[in-house]
Coordinates of C-alpha atoms in Angstrom, one line a residue:
X1 CA -5.1 115.6 -46.6
X2 CA -4.4 112.4 -45.0
X3 CA -4.5 112.4 -41.2
X4 CA -1.0 112.9 -39.3
X5 CA 0.3 109.5 -38.2
X6 CA 2.5 111.1 -35.5
X7 CA 1.4 111.3 -31.7
X8 CA -1.7 113.3 -30.5
X9 CA -1.6 115.2 -27.3
X10 CA -3.0 112.3 -25.3
X11 CA 0.1 110.2 -26.6
X12 CA 2.3 113.1 -25.3
X13 CA 1.0 112.8 -22.1
X14 CA 1.4 109.1 -22.1
X15 CA 4.9 109.7 -23.0
X16 CA 5.6 111.9 -20.2
X17 CA 4.0 109.5 -17.7
X18 CA 6.1 106.7 -19.1
X19 CA 9.3 108.8 -18.5
X20 CA 8.2 109.6 -14.8
X21 CA 7.6 105.7 -14.4
X22 CA 11.1 104.8 -15.7
X23 CA 12.6 107.4 -13.5
X24 CA 10.7 106.1 -10.3
X25 CA 11.6 102.8 -11.3
X26 CA 15.2 103.6 -11.5
X27 CA 15.0 105.5 -8.0
X28 CA 13.3 102.7 -6.4
X29 CA 16.0 100.1 -7.3
X30 CA 18.7 102.7 -6.4
X31 CA 17.4 102.9 -2.9
X32 CA 16.8 99.1 -2.9
X33 CA 20.5 98.4 -3.8
X34 CA 21.8 100.9 -1.4
X35 CA 20.2 98.9 1.5
X36 CA 21.5 95.6 0.3
X37 CA 24.9 97.0 -0.2
X38 CA 24.8 98.3 3.4
X39 CA 24.0 94.6 4.5
X40 CA 26.7 93.2 2.4
X41 CA 29.2 95.6 3.8
X42 CA 28.2 94.5 7.4
X43 CA 28.6 91.0 6.5
X44 CA 32.0 91.4 4.9
X45 CA 33.3 93.3 8.1
X46 CA 32.1 90.4 10.2
X47 CA 33.7 87.7 7.9
X48 CA 37.0 89.6 7.9
X49 CA 36.9 89.8 11.6
X50 CA 36.6 86.0 11.8
X51 CA 39.1 85.0 9.2
X52 CA 42.9 85.2 9.5
X53 CA 45.1 86.1 6.7
X54 CA 46.6 83.0 5.0
X55 CA 50.2 83.0 3.6
X56 CA 50.4 81.8 0.0
X57 CA 53.2 79.7 -0.9
X58 CA 55.2 79.8 -4.1
X59 CA 54.4 76.7 -6.4
X60 CA 57.0 74.3 -7.1
X61 CA 57.7 75.2 -10.8
X62 CA 61.2 73.5 -10.9
X63 CA 60.9 69.8 -9.4
X64 CA 64.5 70.1 -8.0
X65 CA 63.7 73.2 -5.9
X66 CA 61.6 73.1 -2.8
X67 CA 59.1 75.9 -1.9
X68 CA 61.0 76.7 1.1
X69 CA 64.1 77.3 -1.0
X70 CA 62.4 80.2 -3.1
X71 CA 63.2 83.5 -1.8
X72 CA 61.5 86.7 -2.5
X73 CA 62.3 90.4 -2.6
X74 CA 60.0 93.4 -2.9
X75 CA 60.2 97.0 -4.1
X76 CA 57.3 99.5 -3.9
X77 CA 56.6 103.1 -4.5
X78 CA 53.1 104.9 -4.4
X79 CA 52.2 103.3 -7.9
X80 CA 53.5 99.8 -7.8
X81 CA 54.1 96.8 -5.4
X82 CA 56.6 94.5 -7.0
X83 CA 57.8 91.1 -5.7
X84 CA 60.5 89.0 -7.1
X85 CA 61.1 85.4 -6.9
X86 CA 64.6 83.6 -6.7
X87 CA 63.3 80.9 -9.0
X88 CA 63.9 82.3 -12.4
X89 CA 64.9 85.7 -11.0
X90 CA 61.6 87.1 -12.4
X91 CA 58.7 89.4 -11.4
X92 CA 56.4 87.1 -9.4
X93 CA 53.8 89.6 -8.2
X94 CA 52.8 93.0 -9.4
X95 CA 50.0 95.1 -7.6
X96 CA 48.8 98.6 -8.9
X97 CA 48.3 100.3 -5.5
X98 CA 46.1 103.1 -6.7
X99 CA 43.4 100.8 -8.3
X100 CA 41.1 97.9 -7.2
X101 CA 39.9 94.7 -8.7
X102 CA 36.2 93.5 -8.9
X103 CA 35.1 91.0 -6.5
X104 CA 32.4 88.7 -7.8
X105 CA 31.5 87.6 -4.3
X106 CA 30.8 90.8 -2.9
X107 CA 29.8 92.6 -6.2
X108 CA 32.2 95.5 -5.4
X109 CA 35.7 96.6 -6.6
X110 CA 37.3 95.9 -3.3
X111 CA 40.1 93.6 -4.2
X112 CA 43.8 94.4 -4.5
X113 CA 44.5 94.8 -8.1
X114 CA 47.3 92.3 -9.2
X115 CA 48.4 92.0 -12.8
X116 CA 50.8 89.3 -11.8
X117 CA 50.4 86.8 -8.9
X118 CA 50.0 83.0 -8.5
X119 CA 52.6 82.3 -11.4
X120 CA 50.3 83.8 -14.0
X121 CA 53.3 85.3 -15.6
X122 CA 56.6 83.4 -16.5
X123 CA 59.4 84.5 -18.5
X124 CA 62.9 83.6 -19.1
X125 CA 65.8 83.6 -21.7
X126 CA 66.6 80.4 -23.4
X127 CA 69.9 79.3 -25.1
X128 CA 71.7 76.1 -25.9
X129 CA 75.1 75.1 -24.3
X130 CA 77.8 73.8 -26.4
X131 CA 76.5 70.2 -25.7
X132 CA 73.2 71.1 -27.3
X133 CA 71.5 71.1 -23.9
X134 CA 68.5 73.8 -23.6
X135 CA 69.1 76.2 -20.8
X136 CA 66.3 78.5 -19.7
X137 CA 66.8 81.2 -16.9
X138 CA 63.4 80.6 -15.6
X139 CA 64.6 77.1 -14.2
X140 CA 67.7 78.6 -12.4
X141 CA 67.7 79.7 -8.8
X142 CA 68.8 83.4 -8.4
X143 CA 70.0 85.1 -5.0
X144 CA 68.4 88.4 -4.4
X145 CA 70.1 91.4 -3.0
X146 CA 68.1 94.7 -2.4
X147 CA 69.7 98.0 -2.5
X148 CA 67.4 101.0 -2.3
X149 CA 64.9 100.9 -5.1
X150 CA 66.9 98.3 -7.0
X151 CA 67.0 94.3 -6.7
X152 CA 69.8 92.4 -8.2
X153 CA 69.1 88.7 -8.9
X154 CA 72.3 86.6 -9.4
X155 CA 72.6 83.1 -10.5
X156 CA 75.5 80.9 -11.4
X157 CA 75.6 78.3 -14.2
X158 CA 78.6 76.0 -14.8
X159 CA 80.8 78.9 -13.9
X160 CA 78.8 81.5 -15.8
X161 CA 77.3 84.4 -13.8
X162 CA 73.8 85.8 -14.7
X163 CA 72.4 89.0 -13.2
X164 CA 69.1 90.4 -13.6
X165 CA 69.0 94.0 -12.2
X166 CA 65.6 95.7 -11.8
X167 CA 65.2 99.4 -10.6
X168 CA 61.7 100.5 -9.8
X169 CA 61.1 103.9 -11.3
X170 CA 58.1 106.5 -11.4
X171 CA 55.4 106.2 -13.8
X172 CA 54.6 102.3 -13.5
X173 CA 58.2 101.6 -14.9
X174 CA 60.6 98.9 -14.0
X175 CA 64.0 99.1 -15.5
X176 CA 65.4 95.6 -16.2
X177 CA 68.9 94.8 -17.2
X178 CA 70.4 91.5 -18.0
X179 CA 74.2 91.1 -17.6
X180 CA 76.2 87.9 -18.1
X181 CA 79.9 87.0 -17.4
X182 CA 81.5 83.7 -18.6
X183 CA 78.6 82.7 -20.7
X184 CA 80.6 82.6 -23.7
X185 CA 82.5 79.6 -22.2
X186 CA 79.4 77.3 -22.2
X187 CA 77.5 78.5 -25.4
X188 CA 78.2 79.7 -28.9
X189 CA 74.7 81.2 -29.5
X190 CA 74.5 84.7 -31.0
X191 CA 71.1 85.3 -29.8
X192 CA 68.8 84.2 -26.8
X193 CA 65.2 83.1 -27.1
X194 CA 62.9 85.3 -24.9
X195 CA 59.9 83.3 -24.0
X196 CA 56.9 84.8 -22.0
X197 CA 53.8 83.0 -20.9
X198 CA 51.0 85.0 -19.7
X199 CA 47.6 84.4 -18.3
X200 CA 45.4 87.3 -18.3
X201 CA 43.5 87.6 -14.9
X202 CA 39.9 88.6 -14.5
X203 CA 40.0 92.1 -13.0
X204 CA 36.4 93.7 -14.2
X205 CA 32.8 92.8 -13.9
X206 CA 32.1 92.2 -17.4
X207 CA 33.8 89.0 -18.3
X208 CA 33.1 88.7 -22.0
X209 CA 33.7 92.4 -22.5
X210 CA 37.0 92.3 -20.7
X211 CA 38.0 89.1 -22.6
X212 CA 37.3 90.6 -26.0
X213 CA 39.7 93.5 -25.1
X214 CA 42.5 91.3 -24.0
X215 CA 45.3 90.8 -26.6
X216 CA 48.7 91.1 -27.8
X217 CA 50.0 94.6 -28.6
X218 CA 53.3 95.6 -30.1
X219 CA 55.2 98.4 -31.8
X220 CA 57.9 98.3 -34.5
X221 CA 59.7 100.5 -37.0
X222 CA 61.3 102.5 -34.4
X223 CA 58.0 102.8 -32.4
X224 CA 56.3 104.4 -35.4
X225 CA 54.1 101.6 -36.3
X226 CA 51.5 99.6 -34.0
X227 CA 49.7 96.5 -34.5
X228 CA 47.5 94.2 -32.1
X229 CA 46.1 90.6 -32.3
X230 CA 43.2 89.5 -30.2
X231 CA 42.0 86.2 -31.9
X232 CA 44.6 84.7 -34.0
X233 CA 48.2 83.3 -33.9
X234 CA 50.7 86.2 -34.0
X235 CA 53.6 86.0 -36.3
X236 CA 56.0 89.0 -36.9
X237 CA 59.1 87.1 -38.5
X238 CA 60.2 90.2 -40.7
X239 CA 59.6 93.1 -38.1
X240 CA 62.0 94.0 -35.2
X241 CA 59.5 94.6 -32.2
X242 CA 60.3 97.7 -29.9
X243 CA 58.0 96.5 -27.4
X244 CA 55.5 93.5 -26.9
X245 CA 52.7 93.7 -24.3
X246 CA 49.5 91.9 -23.1
X247 CA 46.6 94.5 -22.9
X248 CA 43.5 94.0 -20.9
X249 CA 40.5 96.3 -20.8
X250 CA 42.1 99.0 -18.6
X251 CA 45.6 97.8 -17.8
X252 CA 48.6 96.3 -19.6
X253 CA 51.9 94.5 -19.0
X254 CA 54.4 95.5 -21.6
X255 CA 58.2 94.8 -22.0
X256 CA 60.5 97.0 -24.1
X257 CA 63.8 95.9 -25.6
X258 CA 66.4 98.7 -26.3
X259 CA 67.7 96.6 -29.4
X260 CA 64.3 95.0 -30.2
X261 CA 62.8 91.4 -30.5
X262 CA 63.1 89.4 -33.8
X263 CA 61.3 86.5 -35.3
X264 CA 58.6 87.0 -33.0
X265 CA 55.7 84.6 -32.8
X266 CA 52.9 84.1 -30.3
X267 CA 49.5 82.2 -30.0
X268 CA 46.5 82.7 -27.4
X269 CA 43.8 80.5 -26.1
X270 CA 40.4 81.8 -24.6
X271 CA 39.6 80.5 -21.1
X272 CA 35.8 80.0 -20.7
X273 CA 35.5 80.4 -16.9
X274 CA 37.5 80.8 -13.7
X275 CA 40.1 83.2 -12.7
X276 CA 41.7 83.7 -16.0
X277 CA 40.5 85.1 -19.4
X278 CA 43.2 84.4 -21.8
X279 CA 46.4 82.4 -22.1
X280 CA 49.0 84.1 -24.2
X281 CA 52.3 82.9 -25.3
X282 CA 55.2 85.0 -26.7
X283 CA 58.5 84.0 -28.2
X284 CA 61.1 86.3 -29.7
X285 CA 64.9 86.7 -29.9
X286 CA 67.3 89.1 -28.6
X287 CA 70.9 89.8 -29.7
X288 CA 73.8 88.6 -27.8
X289 CA 77.3 90.0 -28.2
X290 CA 80.3 87.5 -28.2
X291 CA 77.8 84.8 -26.8
X292 CA 77.4 87.1 -23.8
X293 CA 73.7 88.4 -22.9
X294 CA 74.1 92.0 -22.0
X295 CA 70.7 93.7 -22.8
X296 CA 68.7 96.4 -21.4
X297 CA 64.9 96.1 -21.2
X298 CA 62.0 97.8 -19.5
X299 CA 58.9 96.6 -17.9
X300 CA 55.8 98.8 -17.8
X301 CA 52.7 97.6 -15.6
X302 CA 50.4 100.6 -16.3
X303 CA 46.8 101.7 -16.5
X304 CA 45.7 102.7 -19.9
X305 CA 45.3 106.3 -19.1
X306 CA 45.7 108.3 -22.3
X307 CA 47.7 111.3 -20.9
X308 CA 49.9 108.8 -19.1
X309 CA 50.4 106.7 -22.3
X310 CA 51.3 109.7 -24.3
X311 CA 53.9 110.9 -21.9
X312 CA 56.2 107.9 -22.5
X313 CA 56.4 108.9 -26.1
X314 CA 56.6 105.3 -27.3
X315 CA 53.4 105.0 -29.2
X316 CA 51.8 103.6 -26.1
X317 CA 48.6 105.5 -26.6
X318 CA 47.7 103.4 -29.5
X319 CA 47.1 100.4 -27.1
X320 CA 43.9 102.2 -26.0
X321 CA 41.4 101.0 -28.6
X322 CA 39.5 104.2 -29.2
X323 CA 38.9 103.6 -32.8
X324 CA 40.7 103.9 -36.1
X325 CA 41.0 107.1 -38.2
X326 CA 38.0 109.5 -37.7
X327 CA 36.6 107.3 -35.0
X328 CA 39.6 107.5 -32.9
X329 CA 40.0 111.3 -33.5
X330 CA 36.3 112.1 -32.2
X331 CA 37.1 110.1 -29.0
X332 CA 40.5 111.8 -28.5
X333 CA 39.8 115.1 -29.9
X334 CA 36.0 115.6 -28.8
X335 CA 34.5 113.0 -26.4
X336 CA 37.4 112.6 -23.9
X337 CA 38.3 116.5 -23.6
X338 CA 34.5 117.6 -23.5
X339 CA 33.9 114.8 -20.8
X340 CA 36.8 115.9 -18.7
X341 CA 35.8 119.5 -18.8
X342 CA 32.2 118.7 -17.8
X343 CA 33.4 116.5 -15.0
X344 CA 35.8 119.3 -13.9
X345 CA 32.7 121.1 -12.6
X346 CA 32.5 118.4 -9.9
X347 CA 29.5 116.5 -11.5
X348 CA 29.3 112.8 -11.0
X349 CA 30.0 110.6 -14.1
X350 CA 26.2 110.0 -14.9
X351 CA 25.4 113.6 -14.8
X352 CA 28.6 114.4 -17.0
X353 CA 27.4 112.0 -19.4
X354 CA 23.8 113.6 -19.5
X355 CA 25.4 117.0 -20.1
X356 CA 27.7 115.5 -22.9
X357 CA 24.6 114.0 -24.5
X358 CA 22.7 117.2 -24.5
X359 CA 25.7 119.1 -26.1
X360 CA 25.9 116.4 -29.0
X361 CA 22.4 116.9 -29.6
X362 CA 22.6 120.7 -29.8
X363 CA 25.5 120.2 -32.4
X364 CA 23.3 117.9 -34.6
X365 CA 20.0 119.7 -34.1
X366 CA 20.3 121.6 -37.6
X367 CA 20.6 118.3 -39.2
X368 CA 17.7 116.8 -37.1
X369 CA 15.6 119.9 -38.1
X370 CA 16.0 119.3 -41.9
X371 CA 15.3 115.6 -41.4
X372 CA 11.9 116.5 -39.5
X373 CA 11.0 119.2 -42.1
X374 CA 11.6 116.6 -44.9
X375 CA 9.4 114.3 -42.7
X376 CA 6.6 116.9 -42.5
X377 CA 6.8 117.5 -46.4
X378 CA 6.5 113.8 -46.8
X379 CA 3.3 113.7 -44.9
X380 CA 1.9 116.6 -46.9
X381 CA 2.6 115.1 -50.2
X382 CA 1.4 111.4 -49.1
X383 CA -2.1 111.8 -50.6
X384 CA -0.4 112.4 -54.2
X385 CA 1.9 109.4 -53.6
X386 CA -1.1 107.4 -52.8
X387 CA -2.9 108.6 -55.9
X388 CA 0.2 107.4 -57.9
X389 CA 0.3 104.0 -56.3
X390 CA -3.5 103.6 -57.1
X391 CA -3.2 104.9 -60.7
X392 CA 0.0 102.4 -61.2
X393 CA -1.3 99.6 -59.2
X394 CA -1.4 97.1 -62.0
X395 CA 1.3 98.9 -64.4
X396 CA 4.9 98.3 -64.8
X397 CA 6.8 99.0 -61.3
X398 CA 9.4 101.0 -63.1
X399 CA 6.7 103.4 -64.5
X400 CA 5.3 103.6 -61.1
X401 CA 8.7 104.5 -59.6
X402 CA 9.2 107.2 -62.2
X403 CA 5.7 108.7 -61.5
X404 CA 6.5 108.7 -57.6
X405 CA 10.0 110.5 -58.2
X406 CA 8.4 113.0 -60.5
X407 CA 5.8 113.9 -57.6
X408 CA 8.9 114.2 -55.3
X409 CA 10.7 116.4 -57.8
X410 CA 7.9 118.8 -58.3
X411 CA 7.5 119.1 -54.7
X412 CA 11.1 119.9 -54.1
X413 CA 11.5 116.8 -51.8
X414 CA 15.0 115.3 -51.7
X415 CA 14.4 111.9 -50.2
X416 CA 18.3 111.4 -49.8
X417 CA 18.5 114.2 -47.3
X418 CA 16.7 111.9 -44.9
X419 CA 19.6 109.4 -44.9
X420 CA 22.0 112.2 -43.6
X421 CA 21.3 112.0 -39.9
X422 CA 21.5 108.2 -40.0
X423 CA 25.1 108.5 -41.7
X424 CA 26.1 111.1 -39.2
X425 CA 25.2 109.0 -36.3
X426 CA 26.8 105.9 -37.4
X427 CA 30.4 107.1 -36.6
X428 CA 29.3 108.8 -33.4
X429 CA 27.6 105.6 -32.3
X430 CA 30.8 103.5 -33.1
X431 CA 33.1 106.2 -31.4
X432 CA 30.8 105.8 -28.2
X433 CA 31.0 102.0 -28.5
X434 CA 34.7 102.4 -28.2
X435 CA 34.7 105.2 -25.7
X436 CA 32.6 104.0 -22.8
X437 CA 34.1 100.5 -22.1
X438 CA 37.7 101.9 -22.4
X439 CA 37.9 105.2 -20.9
X440 CA 39.6 104.5 -17.5
X441 CA 38.1 107.7 -15.9
X442 CA 34.7 106.1 -15.9
X443 CA 36.0 102.7 -14.5
X444 CA 34.4 102.2 -11.1
X445 CA 32.2 105.4 -11.3
X446 CA 28.5 104.5 -10.3
X447 CA 25.3 106.0 -11.2
X448 CA 22.0 105.1 -9.5
X449 CA 22.1 101.5 -9.4
X450 CA 24.9 101.0 -11.9
X451 CA 28.0 100.5 -9.8
X452 CA 30.4 100.8 -12.7
X453 CA 29.5 102.7 -15.9
X454 CA 32.0 100.8 -17.9
X455 CA 30.2 97.5 -17.3
X456 CA 26.4 96.3 -17.3
X457 CA 24.1 96.8 -14.5
X458 CA 22.7 93.7 -13.3
X459 CA 20.2 94.7 -10.6
X460 CA 17.5 92.3 -12.0
X461 CA 19.0 88.9 -12.0
X462 CA 17.4 85.8 -13.8
X463 CA 17.4 82.4 -12.4
X464 CA 18.9 81.0 -15.6
X465 CA 20.8 82.1 -18.6
X466 CA 19.2 83.4 -21.7
X467 CA 21.2 82.9 -25.0
X468 CA 22.7 86.2 -26.0
X469 CA 21.2 87.9 -23.2
X470 CA 23.0 86.2 -20.1
X471 CA 21.6 86.0 -16.5
X472 CA 20.5 89.4 -15.9
X473 CA 18.6 92.2 -17.3
X474 CA 20.1 95.7 -17.4
X475 CA 17.5 98.5 -16.4
X476 CA 19.4 100.9 -18.4
X477 CA 19.3 98.9 -21.6
X478 CA 15.6 98.1 -20.8
X479 CA 14.8 101.9 -20.5
X480 CA 17.0 102.6 -23.7
X481 CA 15.0 99.9 -25.7
X482 CA 11.5 101.4 -24.7
X483 CA 12.6 104.9 -25.6
X484 CA 13.8 103.7 -28.9
X485 CA 10.6 102.1 -29.6
X486 CA 8.8 105.2 -28.8
X487 CA 11.0 107.2 -31.1
X488 CA 10.5 104.5 -33.9
X489 CA 6.6 104.7 -33.7
X490 CA 6.8 108.5 -34.0
X491 CA 9.2 108.4 -37.1
X492 CA 7.7 105.4 -38.9
X493 CA 4.3 106.7 -39.5
X494 CA 4.9 108.2 -42.8
X495 CA 7.1 105.4 -44.1
X496 CA 5.9 104.2 -47.4
X497 CA 5.3 100.5 -47.4
X498 CA 6.4 98.3 -50.2
X499 CA 3.8 97.7 -53.0
X500 CA 5.5 94.6 -54.5
X501 CA 5.1 91.1 -53.2
X502 CA 7.8 89.4 -51.4
X503 CA 9.3 93.0 -50.3
X504 CA 10.0 93.2 -46.5
X505 CA 7.6 95.4 -44.4
X506 CA 10.1 98.2 -43.4
X507 CA 7.9 99.1 -40.4
X508 CA 8.1 95.5 -38.9
X509 CA 12.0 95.7 -39.5
X510 CA 12.2 99.1 -37.7
X511 CA 10.3 97.7 -34.6
X512 CA 12.5 94.7 -34.5
X513 CA 15.5 96.7 -34.4
X514 CA 14.9 98.1 -30.9
X515 CA 14.6 94.6 -29.5
X516 CA 17.7 93.4 -30.9
X517 CA 19.3 96.5 -29.4
X518 CA 18.4 95.2 -25.8
X519 CA 20.4 92.0 -26.5
X520 CA 23.4 94.3 -27.4
X521 CA 23.1 96.8 -24.6
X522 CA 22.2 94.2 -22.0
X523 CA 25.9 93.1 -21.8
X524 CA 27.7 96.3 -22.8
X525 CA 28.6 99.3 -20.6
X526 CA 25.9 100.8 -18.8
X527 CA 27.4 104.3 -19.6
X528 CA 26.6 103.5 -23.3
X529 CA 22.9 102.7 -22.4
X530 CA 22.5 105.6 -20.3
X531 CA 23.8 108.0 -23.1
X532 CA 21.3 106.5 -25.5
X533 CA 18.5 106.7 -23.2
X534 CA 19.1 110.2 -22.9
X535 CA 19.8 110.7 -26.4
X536 CA 16.7 109.1 -27.6
X537 CA 14.4 110.8 -25.0
X538 CA 15.9 114.2 -26.3
X539 CA 15.1 113.1 -29.8
X540 CA 11.4 112.4 -28.8
X541 CA 11.2 116.0 -27.2
X542 CA 12.8 117.4 -30.2
X543 CA 10.3 115.9 -32.6
X544 CA 7.5 117.2 -30.4
X545 CA 8.9 120.7 -30.2
X546 CA 9.5 120.7 -34.0
X547 CA 6.2 119.3 -34.7
X548 CA 3.9 121.3 -32.5
X549 CA 5.8 124.8 -32.1
X550 CA 8.1 125.0 -34.9
X551 CA 7.0 123.4 -38.3
X552 CA 3.7 124.7 -39.8
X553 CA 2.3 122.0 -42.1
X554 CA 0.1 124.5 -43.7
X555 CA 3.0 126.9 -44.6
X556 CA 4.9 123.5 -45.8
X557 CA 1.8 122.7 -47.9
X558 CA 1.9 126.2 -49.5
X559 CA 5.5 126.1 -50.0
X560 CA 5.1 122.7 -51.9
X561 CA 2.4 124.2 -54.0
X562 CA 4.5 127.1 -54.9
X563 CA 7.4 124.7 -55.9
X564 CA 5.2 123.0 -58.2
X565 CA 4.6 126.3 -60.1
X566 CA 8.2 126.9 -60.6
X567 CA 10.3 125.4 -63.1
X568 CA 12.4 123.0 -61.2
X569 CA 16.1 122.6 -61.8
X570 CA 16.8 118.7 -61.9
X571 CA 19.7 117.8 -59.3
X572 CA 22.6 115.6 -60.4
X573 CA 21.4 112.8 -58.4
X574 CA 17.8 113.1 -59.5
X575 CA 19.3 113.3 -63.2
X576 CA 21.2 110.2 -62.8
X577 CA 18.3 108.2 -61.2
X578 CA 15.8 109.2 -64.1
X579 CA 18.5 108.2 -66.8
X580 CA 19.0 104.9 -65.1
X581 CA 15.3 104.1 -64.7
X582 CA 14.8 105.3 -68.6
X583 CA 17.6 102.9 -69.5
X584 CA 16.2 100.2 -67.5
X585 CA 12.8 100.9 -69.1
X586 CA 14.3 100.8 -72.7
X587 CA 16.1 97.4 -71.9
X588 CA 12.8 95.9 -70.3
X589 CA 10.8 97.2 -73.5
X590 CA 13.5 95.5 -75.9
X591 CA 13.3 92.2 -74.1
X592 CA 9.5 92.1 -74.2
X593 CA 9.7 92.9 -77.9
X594 CA 12.1 89.9 -78.5
X595 CA 9.8 87.7 -76.4
X596 CA 6.7 88.5 -78.5
X597 CA 8.8 87.9 -81.7
X598 CA 9.6 84.3 -80.4

């Protein structure tokens, strides 16, 4: 029997030592980072004591209106702080009071979280007067009046009165009513053009990741259907949109129309660097009755928290990109509830992910057992496979393949069974790829040296940028790559190498894969890297336990010999493969005979 290509006892000890080194490496950098954070915090306090707060002036959007003439009004509750500007009568500032934004200067989430500020959002209703002149409410000057939790913005235009009535409500909601009187005297339009320009502000650490999650979101068909667009021009000229929103990684700004937006279109432009991630422009029409604009709208400036989104009953939960179909179901029905249940025990986010990983491994353990039993059977029959390869070395490849399959069939080995674990883990991987960077409960939750498990850890900073890698190295990503390499070494020992010239060496490809994984994980959520580090470390332990404590290769060899003595029923898949090979062999023989005749 050929010698086992798995790890021996000395290699097991090496693996254990390596794990200890990795954990020691992590703890070292954790302590180093804690000291650096303390120094940064002290420096920040000193700077705050020296600097005075500067008042920000509104920019002069309308050249006919001076900054001093722009008035503001404010409303606030425990969730939102909203400012309204007299120019355009629009929302000029929105702060989510219970959340903080990431500060690239301090490497901490310690800034006020503004979805709207510094004129990054600009909207208004546009129509034509009877002379054909285009009028947009964003250019008009409104007078604000505050009454409790409501602000009424009033503007006059050629005798017509336009009022925007805003009422701040719970659950991140701002009621928005538009009322006009006398507008019919100056316009004959039966619909108004709603134009909204929005620049997405950078609020998170991972710029590229947040940028990829910034996009248009909208619902139609009486809130039943949902769609999004993150890369192309948006055109919905046939649908009536119930709401249109700009989604970011963890937050969204949404406006709902009670009668809907028609003939909607939009475009977007990616911003490579600076304060903003994307520029989005939207245009849609709302109905006017008798040339008067009396419509009800609602603004939502909300975190993408799944229970909150569901509570609105407006299909907002679709904004959260947890994956389509079965992928989304796994996140909504399994990963989120299980994580919340484990976290309710009072554990930190990192250890909750650790236990979640163990639970997933326990669920998949029967499949893994079958996989490693198949691997053991392949090791046992390897000498016979090598004999077939040697016997048919110079023969037709089809005959060699048929002989190889006959060995597998007699031994009772189903090669396709080894593909099952890989197929099962593909949807799990994609579900977690969606889960970690979009689950708001993990936002800002640190673990060891990773300050935010929804972003990458960049404790090791590089003095230059590496293509596809960035200007840092993630320790979690490096640790994950190392354990994947170890796992690859342990599972590739029995892989049959291609006998034909020009065929790729599968072992080499398997070793390249973990390296490419490093490039992917280095800028991904550190929670994902931590999950896969633990997952693959457990895989290695499971292999060692199965190999040395559970599976007995002598018994497996005896079982295979017994299988050979029994008349073996041919499975459907094996029958189809045999028939296909026989047919291919016949065609090849016919072609050879025709060549000889010529």
